[in-house]
Coordinates of N, CA and C in Angstrom, one line a residue:
X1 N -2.0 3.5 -30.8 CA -1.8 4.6 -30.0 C -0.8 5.5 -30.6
X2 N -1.1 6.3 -31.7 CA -0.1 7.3 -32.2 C 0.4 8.3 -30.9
X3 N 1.3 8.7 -30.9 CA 1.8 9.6 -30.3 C 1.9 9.6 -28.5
X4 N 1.6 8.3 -28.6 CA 1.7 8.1 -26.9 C 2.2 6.9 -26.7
X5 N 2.9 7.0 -25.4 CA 3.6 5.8 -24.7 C 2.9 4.9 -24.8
X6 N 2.8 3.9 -24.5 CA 2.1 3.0 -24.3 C 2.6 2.9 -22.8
X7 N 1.9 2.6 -21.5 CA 2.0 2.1 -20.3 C 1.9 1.1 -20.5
X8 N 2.9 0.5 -18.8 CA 2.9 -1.1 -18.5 C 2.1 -1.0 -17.4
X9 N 1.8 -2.2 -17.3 CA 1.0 -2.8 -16.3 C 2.0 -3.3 -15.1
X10 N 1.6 -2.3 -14.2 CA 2.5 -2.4 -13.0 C 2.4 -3.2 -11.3
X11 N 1.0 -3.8 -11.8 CA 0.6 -4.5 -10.8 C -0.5 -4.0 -10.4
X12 N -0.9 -4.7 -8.9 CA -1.8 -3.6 -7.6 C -1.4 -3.5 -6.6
X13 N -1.7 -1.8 -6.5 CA -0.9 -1.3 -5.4 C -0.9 -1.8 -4.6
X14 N -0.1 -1.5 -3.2 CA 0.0 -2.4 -1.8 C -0.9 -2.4 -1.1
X15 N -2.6 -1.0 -1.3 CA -3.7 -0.7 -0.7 C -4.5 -1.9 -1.3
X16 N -4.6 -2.2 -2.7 CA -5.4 -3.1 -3.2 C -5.1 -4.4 -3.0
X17 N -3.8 -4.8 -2.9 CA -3.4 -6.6 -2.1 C -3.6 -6.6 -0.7
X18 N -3.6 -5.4 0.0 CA -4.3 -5.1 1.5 C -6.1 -5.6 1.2
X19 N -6.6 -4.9 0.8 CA -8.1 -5.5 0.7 C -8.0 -6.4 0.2
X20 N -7.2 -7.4 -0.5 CA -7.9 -8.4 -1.4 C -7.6 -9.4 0.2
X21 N -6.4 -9.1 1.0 CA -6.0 -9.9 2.0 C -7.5 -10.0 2.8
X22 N -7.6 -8.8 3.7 CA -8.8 -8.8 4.0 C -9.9 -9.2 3.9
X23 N -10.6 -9.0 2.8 CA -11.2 -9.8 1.6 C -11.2 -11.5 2.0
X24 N -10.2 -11.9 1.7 CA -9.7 -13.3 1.9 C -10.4 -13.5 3.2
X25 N -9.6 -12.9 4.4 CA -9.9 -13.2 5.8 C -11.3 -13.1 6.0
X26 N -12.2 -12.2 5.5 CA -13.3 -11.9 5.9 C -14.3 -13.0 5.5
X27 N -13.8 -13.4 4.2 CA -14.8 -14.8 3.6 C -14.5 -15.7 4.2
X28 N -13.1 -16.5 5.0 CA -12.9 -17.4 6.4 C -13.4 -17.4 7.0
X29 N -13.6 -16.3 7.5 CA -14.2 -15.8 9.1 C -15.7 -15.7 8.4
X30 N -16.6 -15.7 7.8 CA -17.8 -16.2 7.9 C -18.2 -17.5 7.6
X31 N -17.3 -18.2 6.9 CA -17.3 -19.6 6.4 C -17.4 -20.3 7.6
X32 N -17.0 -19.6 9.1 CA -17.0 -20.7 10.3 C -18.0 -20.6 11.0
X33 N -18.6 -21.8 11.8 CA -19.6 -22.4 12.1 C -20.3 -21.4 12.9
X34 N -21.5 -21.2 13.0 CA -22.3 -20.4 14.2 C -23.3 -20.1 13.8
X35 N -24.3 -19.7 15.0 CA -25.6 -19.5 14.4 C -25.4 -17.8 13.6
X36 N -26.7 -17.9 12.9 CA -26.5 -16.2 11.9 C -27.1 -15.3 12.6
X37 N -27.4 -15.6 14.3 CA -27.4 -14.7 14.9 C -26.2 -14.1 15.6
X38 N -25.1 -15.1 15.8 CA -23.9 -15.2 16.4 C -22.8 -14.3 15.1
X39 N -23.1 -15.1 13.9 CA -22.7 -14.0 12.9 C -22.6 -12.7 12.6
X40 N -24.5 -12.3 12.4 CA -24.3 -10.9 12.1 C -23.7 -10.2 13.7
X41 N -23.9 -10.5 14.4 CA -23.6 -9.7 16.2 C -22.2 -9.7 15.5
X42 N -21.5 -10.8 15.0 CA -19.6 -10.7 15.0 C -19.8 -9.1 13.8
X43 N -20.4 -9.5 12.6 CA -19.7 -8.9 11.9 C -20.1 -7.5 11.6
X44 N -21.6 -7.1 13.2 CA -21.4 -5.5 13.2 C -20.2 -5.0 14.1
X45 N -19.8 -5.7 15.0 CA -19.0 -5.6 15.9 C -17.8 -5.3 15.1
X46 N -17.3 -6.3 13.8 CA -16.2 -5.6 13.0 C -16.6 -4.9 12.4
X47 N -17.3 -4.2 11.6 CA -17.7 -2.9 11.0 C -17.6 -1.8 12.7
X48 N -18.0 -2.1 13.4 CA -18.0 -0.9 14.4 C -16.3 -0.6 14.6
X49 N -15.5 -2.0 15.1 CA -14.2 -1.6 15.1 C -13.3 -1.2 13.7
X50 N -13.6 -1.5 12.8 CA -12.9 -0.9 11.5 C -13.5 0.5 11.5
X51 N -14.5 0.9 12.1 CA -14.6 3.0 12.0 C -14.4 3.2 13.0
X52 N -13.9 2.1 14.3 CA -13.5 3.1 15.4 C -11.4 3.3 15.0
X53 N -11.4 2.4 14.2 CA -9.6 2.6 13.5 C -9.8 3.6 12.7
X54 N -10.4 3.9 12.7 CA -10.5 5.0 11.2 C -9.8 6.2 11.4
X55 N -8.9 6.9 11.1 CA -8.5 8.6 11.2 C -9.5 9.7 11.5
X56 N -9.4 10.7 12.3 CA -10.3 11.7 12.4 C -11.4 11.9 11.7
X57 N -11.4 12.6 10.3 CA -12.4 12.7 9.2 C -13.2 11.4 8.9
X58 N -12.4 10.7 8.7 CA -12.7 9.3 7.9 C -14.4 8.3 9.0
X59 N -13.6 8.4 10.2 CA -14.0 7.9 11.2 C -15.6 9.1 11.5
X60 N -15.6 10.0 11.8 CA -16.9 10.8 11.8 C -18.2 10.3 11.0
X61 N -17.0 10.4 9.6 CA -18.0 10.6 8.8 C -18.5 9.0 8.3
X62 N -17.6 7.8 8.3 CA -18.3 6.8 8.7 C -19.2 6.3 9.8
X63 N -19.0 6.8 10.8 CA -20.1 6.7 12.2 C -21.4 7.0 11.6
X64 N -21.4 8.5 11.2 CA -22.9 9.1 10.4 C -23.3 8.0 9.4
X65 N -22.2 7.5 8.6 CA -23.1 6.8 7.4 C -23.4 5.6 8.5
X66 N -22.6 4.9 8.9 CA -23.3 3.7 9.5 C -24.6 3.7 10.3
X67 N -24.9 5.3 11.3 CA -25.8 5.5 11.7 C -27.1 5.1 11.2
X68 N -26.9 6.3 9.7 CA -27.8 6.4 8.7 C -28.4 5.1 8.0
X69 N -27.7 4.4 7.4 CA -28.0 3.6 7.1 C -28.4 3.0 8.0
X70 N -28.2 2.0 9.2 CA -29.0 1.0 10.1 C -30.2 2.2 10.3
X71 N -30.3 2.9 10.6 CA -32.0 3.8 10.8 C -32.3 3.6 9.7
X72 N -32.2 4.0 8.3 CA -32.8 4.3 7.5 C -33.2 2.6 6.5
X73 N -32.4 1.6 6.6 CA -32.6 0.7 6.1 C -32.5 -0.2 7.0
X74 N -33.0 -1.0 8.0 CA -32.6 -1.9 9.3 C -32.7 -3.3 8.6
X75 N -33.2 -3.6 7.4 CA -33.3 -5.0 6.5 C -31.9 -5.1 6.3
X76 N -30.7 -3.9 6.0 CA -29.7 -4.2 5.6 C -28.4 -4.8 7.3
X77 N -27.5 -5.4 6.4 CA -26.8 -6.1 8.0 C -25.6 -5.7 7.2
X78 N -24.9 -5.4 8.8 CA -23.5 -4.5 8.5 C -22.7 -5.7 8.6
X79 N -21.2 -5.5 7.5 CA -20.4 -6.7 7.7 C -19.2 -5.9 7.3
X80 N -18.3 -6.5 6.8 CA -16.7 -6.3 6.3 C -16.8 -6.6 4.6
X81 N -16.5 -5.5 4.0 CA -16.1 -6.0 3.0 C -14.8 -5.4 2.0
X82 N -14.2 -6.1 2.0 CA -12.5 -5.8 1.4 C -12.2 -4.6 2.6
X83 N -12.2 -4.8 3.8 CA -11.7 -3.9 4.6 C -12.7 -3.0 5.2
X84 N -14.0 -2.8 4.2 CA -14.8 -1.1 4.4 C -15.8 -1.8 5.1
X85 N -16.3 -1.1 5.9 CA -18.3 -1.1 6.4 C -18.8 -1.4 4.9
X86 N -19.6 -2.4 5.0 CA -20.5 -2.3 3.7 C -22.0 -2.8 4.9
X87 N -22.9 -3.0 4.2 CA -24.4 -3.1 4.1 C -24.7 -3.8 3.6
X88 N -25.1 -5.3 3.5 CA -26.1 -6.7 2.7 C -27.5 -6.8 2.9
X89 N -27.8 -7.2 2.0 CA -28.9 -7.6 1.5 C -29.3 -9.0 1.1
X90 N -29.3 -9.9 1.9 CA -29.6 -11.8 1.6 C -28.3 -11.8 1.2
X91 N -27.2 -11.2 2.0 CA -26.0 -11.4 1.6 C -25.1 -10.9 0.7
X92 N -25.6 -10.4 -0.7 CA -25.1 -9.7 -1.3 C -24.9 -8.0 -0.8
X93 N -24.0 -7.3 -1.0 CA -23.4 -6.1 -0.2 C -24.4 -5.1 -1.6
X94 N -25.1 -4.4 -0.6 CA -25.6 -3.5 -1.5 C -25.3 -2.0 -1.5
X95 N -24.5 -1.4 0.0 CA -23.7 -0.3 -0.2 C -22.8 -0.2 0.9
X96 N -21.4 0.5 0.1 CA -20.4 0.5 1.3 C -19.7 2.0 1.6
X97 N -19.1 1.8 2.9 CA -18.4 3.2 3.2 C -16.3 2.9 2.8
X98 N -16.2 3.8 2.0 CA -14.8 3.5 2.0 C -13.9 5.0 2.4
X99 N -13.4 4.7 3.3 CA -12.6 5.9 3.5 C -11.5 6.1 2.9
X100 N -11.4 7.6 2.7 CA -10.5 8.6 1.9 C -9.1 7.9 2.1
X101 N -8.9 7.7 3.5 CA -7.3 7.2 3.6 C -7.4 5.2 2.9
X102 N -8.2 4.8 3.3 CA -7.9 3.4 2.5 C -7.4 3.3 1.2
X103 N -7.4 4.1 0.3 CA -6.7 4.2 -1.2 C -5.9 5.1 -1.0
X104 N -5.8 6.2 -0.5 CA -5.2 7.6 -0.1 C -5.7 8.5 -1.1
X105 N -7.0 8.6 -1.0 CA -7.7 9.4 -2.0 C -8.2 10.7 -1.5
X106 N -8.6 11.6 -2.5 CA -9.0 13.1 -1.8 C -10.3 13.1 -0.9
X107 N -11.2 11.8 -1.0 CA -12.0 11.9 -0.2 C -12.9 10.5 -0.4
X108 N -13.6 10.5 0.7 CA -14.0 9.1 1.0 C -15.4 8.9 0.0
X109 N -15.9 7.5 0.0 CA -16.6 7.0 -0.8 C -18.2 6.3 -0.4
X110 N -19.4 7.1 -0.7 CA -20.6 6.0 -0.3 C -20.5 5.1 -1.6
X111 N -20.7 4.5 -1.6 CA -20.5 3.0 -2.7 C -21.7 2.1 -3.0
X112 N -22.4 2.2 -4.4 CA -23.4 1.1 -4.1 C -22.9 -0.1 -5.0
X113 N -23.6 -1.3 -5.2 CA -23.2 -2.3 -5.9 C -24.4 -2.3 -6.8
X114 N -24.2 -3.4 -7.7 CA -25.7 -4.1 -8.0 C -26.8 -4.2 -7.9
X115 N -26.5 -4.8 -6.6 CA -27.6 -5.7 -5.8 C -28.4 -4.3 -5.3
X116 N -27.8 -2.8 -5.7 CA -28.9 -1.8 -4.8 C -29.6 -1.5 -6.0
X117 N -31.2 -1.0 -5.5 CA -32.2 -0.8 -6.5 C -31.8 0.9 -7.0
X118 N -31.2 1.4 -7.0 CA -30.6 2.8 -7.6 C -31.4 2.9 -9.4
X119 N -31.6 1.9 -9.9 CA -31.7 2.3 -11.8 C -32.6 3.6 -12.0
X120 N -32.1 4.3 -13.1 CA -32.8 5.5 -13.3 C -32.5 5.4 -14.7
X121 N -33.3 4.8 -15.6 CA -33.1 4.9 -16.8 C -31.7 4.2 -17.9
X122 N -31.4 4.2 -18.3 CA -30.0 3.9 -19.0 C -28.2 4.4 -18.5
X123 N -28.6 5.2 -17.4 CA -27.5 5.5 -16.9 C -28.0 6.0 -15.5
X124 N -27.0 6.2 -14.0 CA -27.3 6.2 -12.7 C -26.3 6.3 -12.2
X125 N -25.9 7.2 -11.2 CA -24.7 7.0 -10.2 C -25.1 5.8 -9.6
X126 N -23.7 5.2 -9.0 CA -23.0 4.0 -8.5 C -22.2 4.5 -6.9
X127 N -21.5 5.5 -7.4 CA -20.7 6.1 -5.7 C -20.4 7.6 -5.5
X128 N -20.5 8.5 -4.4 CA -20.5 9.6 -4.0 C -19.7 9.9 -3.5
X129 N -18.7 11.1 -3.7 CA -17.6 11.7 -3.1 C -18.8 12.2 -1.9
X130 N -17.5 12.1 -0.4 CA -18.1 12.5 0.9 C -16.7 13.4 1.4
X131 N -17.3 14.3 1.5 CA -16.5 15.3 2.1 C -17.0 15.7 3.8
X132 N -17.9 15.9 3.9 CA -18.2 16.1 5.0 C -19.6 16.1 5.2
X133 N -20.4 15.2 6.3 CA -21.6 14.8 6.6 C -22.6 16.2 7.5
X134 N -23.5 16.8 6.8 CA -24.0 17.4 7.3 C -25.7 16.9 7.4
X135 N -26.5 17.8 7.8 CA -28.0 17.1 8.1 C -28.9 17.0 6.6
X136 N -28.1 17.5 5.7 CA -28.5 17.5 4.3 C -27.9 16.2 3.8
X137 N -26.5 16.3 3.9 CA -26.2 15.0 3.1 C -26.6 13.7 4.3
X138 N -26.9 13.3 4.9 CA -27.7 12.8 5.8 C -29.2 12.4 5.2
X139 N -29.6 13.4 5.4 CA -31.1 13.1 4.2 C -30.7 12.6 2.9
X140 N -30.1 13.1 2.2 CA -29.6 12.2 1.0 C -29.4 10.8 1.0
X141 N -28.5 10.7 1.8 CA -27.9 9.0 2.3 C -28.9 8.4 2.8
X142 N -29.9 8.6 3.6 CA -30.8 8.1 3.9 C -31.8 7.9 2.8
X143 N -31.7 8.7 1.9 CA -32.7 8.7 0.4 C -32.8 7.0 -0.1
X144 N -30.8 7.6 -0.7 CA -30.6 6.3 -1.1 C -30.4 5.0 -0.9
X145 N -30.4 5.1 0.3 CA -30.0 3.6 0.9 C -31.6 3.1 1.4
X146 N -32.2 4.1 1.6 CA -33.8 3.4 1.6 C -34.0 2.8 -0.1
X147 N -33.7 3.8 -1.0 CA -34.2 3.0 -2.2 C -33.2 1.9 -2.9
X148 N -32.1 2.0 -2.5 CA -31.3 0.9 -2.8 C -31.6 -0.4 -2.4
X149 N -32.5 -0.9 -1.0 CA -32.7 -1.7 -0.3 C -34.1 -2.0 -0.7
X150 N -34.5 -1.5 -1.7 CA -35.9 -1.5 -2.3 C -37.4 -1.5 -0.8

């Protein structure tokens, strides 16, 4: 690296040891005994309460995605993941909502993983800046989370 510092590695921030905690907790808390009807009931019940914690914006505009998605994809089952609303698929999370304030970022995040059928050739978006949910980006979100869920 001519002509530049070289940076150190300063760790993860206290947002990111926050989710990995979470994270942690959330893989306990399914590891315990119950039927997987008693399950998914728990863990839309925590996705509903993590967007009703949500801040003004954050909170809106997760309600819409969560909406969206259970209409538009009902195969997918809402759970917790590293803190956010995400969406599974036989258990693997195939897209999640991350709000603007959870990192303290300029704006919140639709998120897909892997496990979503999104491929479009040799390259494809992965996650979308969400500024504000209107009846367009609505139809969008509902695009992709239908074809993500194949």
């Amino acid at each position: 690296m001519s002509g530049t510092k070289k940076s150190e590695y300063e760790g993860f921030t206290a947002e990111e040891r926050a989710a990995m905690k979470e994270h942690a907790a959330e893989q306990k808390k399914a590891a315990r005994k119950g039927s997987a009807a008693e399950k998914a009931a728990e863990a839309e019940r925590d996705v509903l309460a993590k967007i009703a914690d949500m801040k003004d914006d954050d909170r809106v505009m997760a309600e819409r995605v969560h909406a969206v998605v259970t209409e538009s994809a009902p195969q997918l089952a809402p759970k917790l993941w590293y803190g956010m609303p995400a969406y599974a698929l036989n258990g693997k999370v195939v897209c999640f909502f991350q709000s603007a304030a959870k990192f303290k970022a300029r704006y919140a995040t639709l998120g897909f993983n892997d496990a979503a059928r999104l491929d479009d050739g040799a390259m494809w978006p992965t996650a979308f800046a969400l500024t504000k949910i209107t009846p367009e980006v609505e139809e969008q979100i509902a695009a992709l989370v239908k074809q993500a869920a194949g």
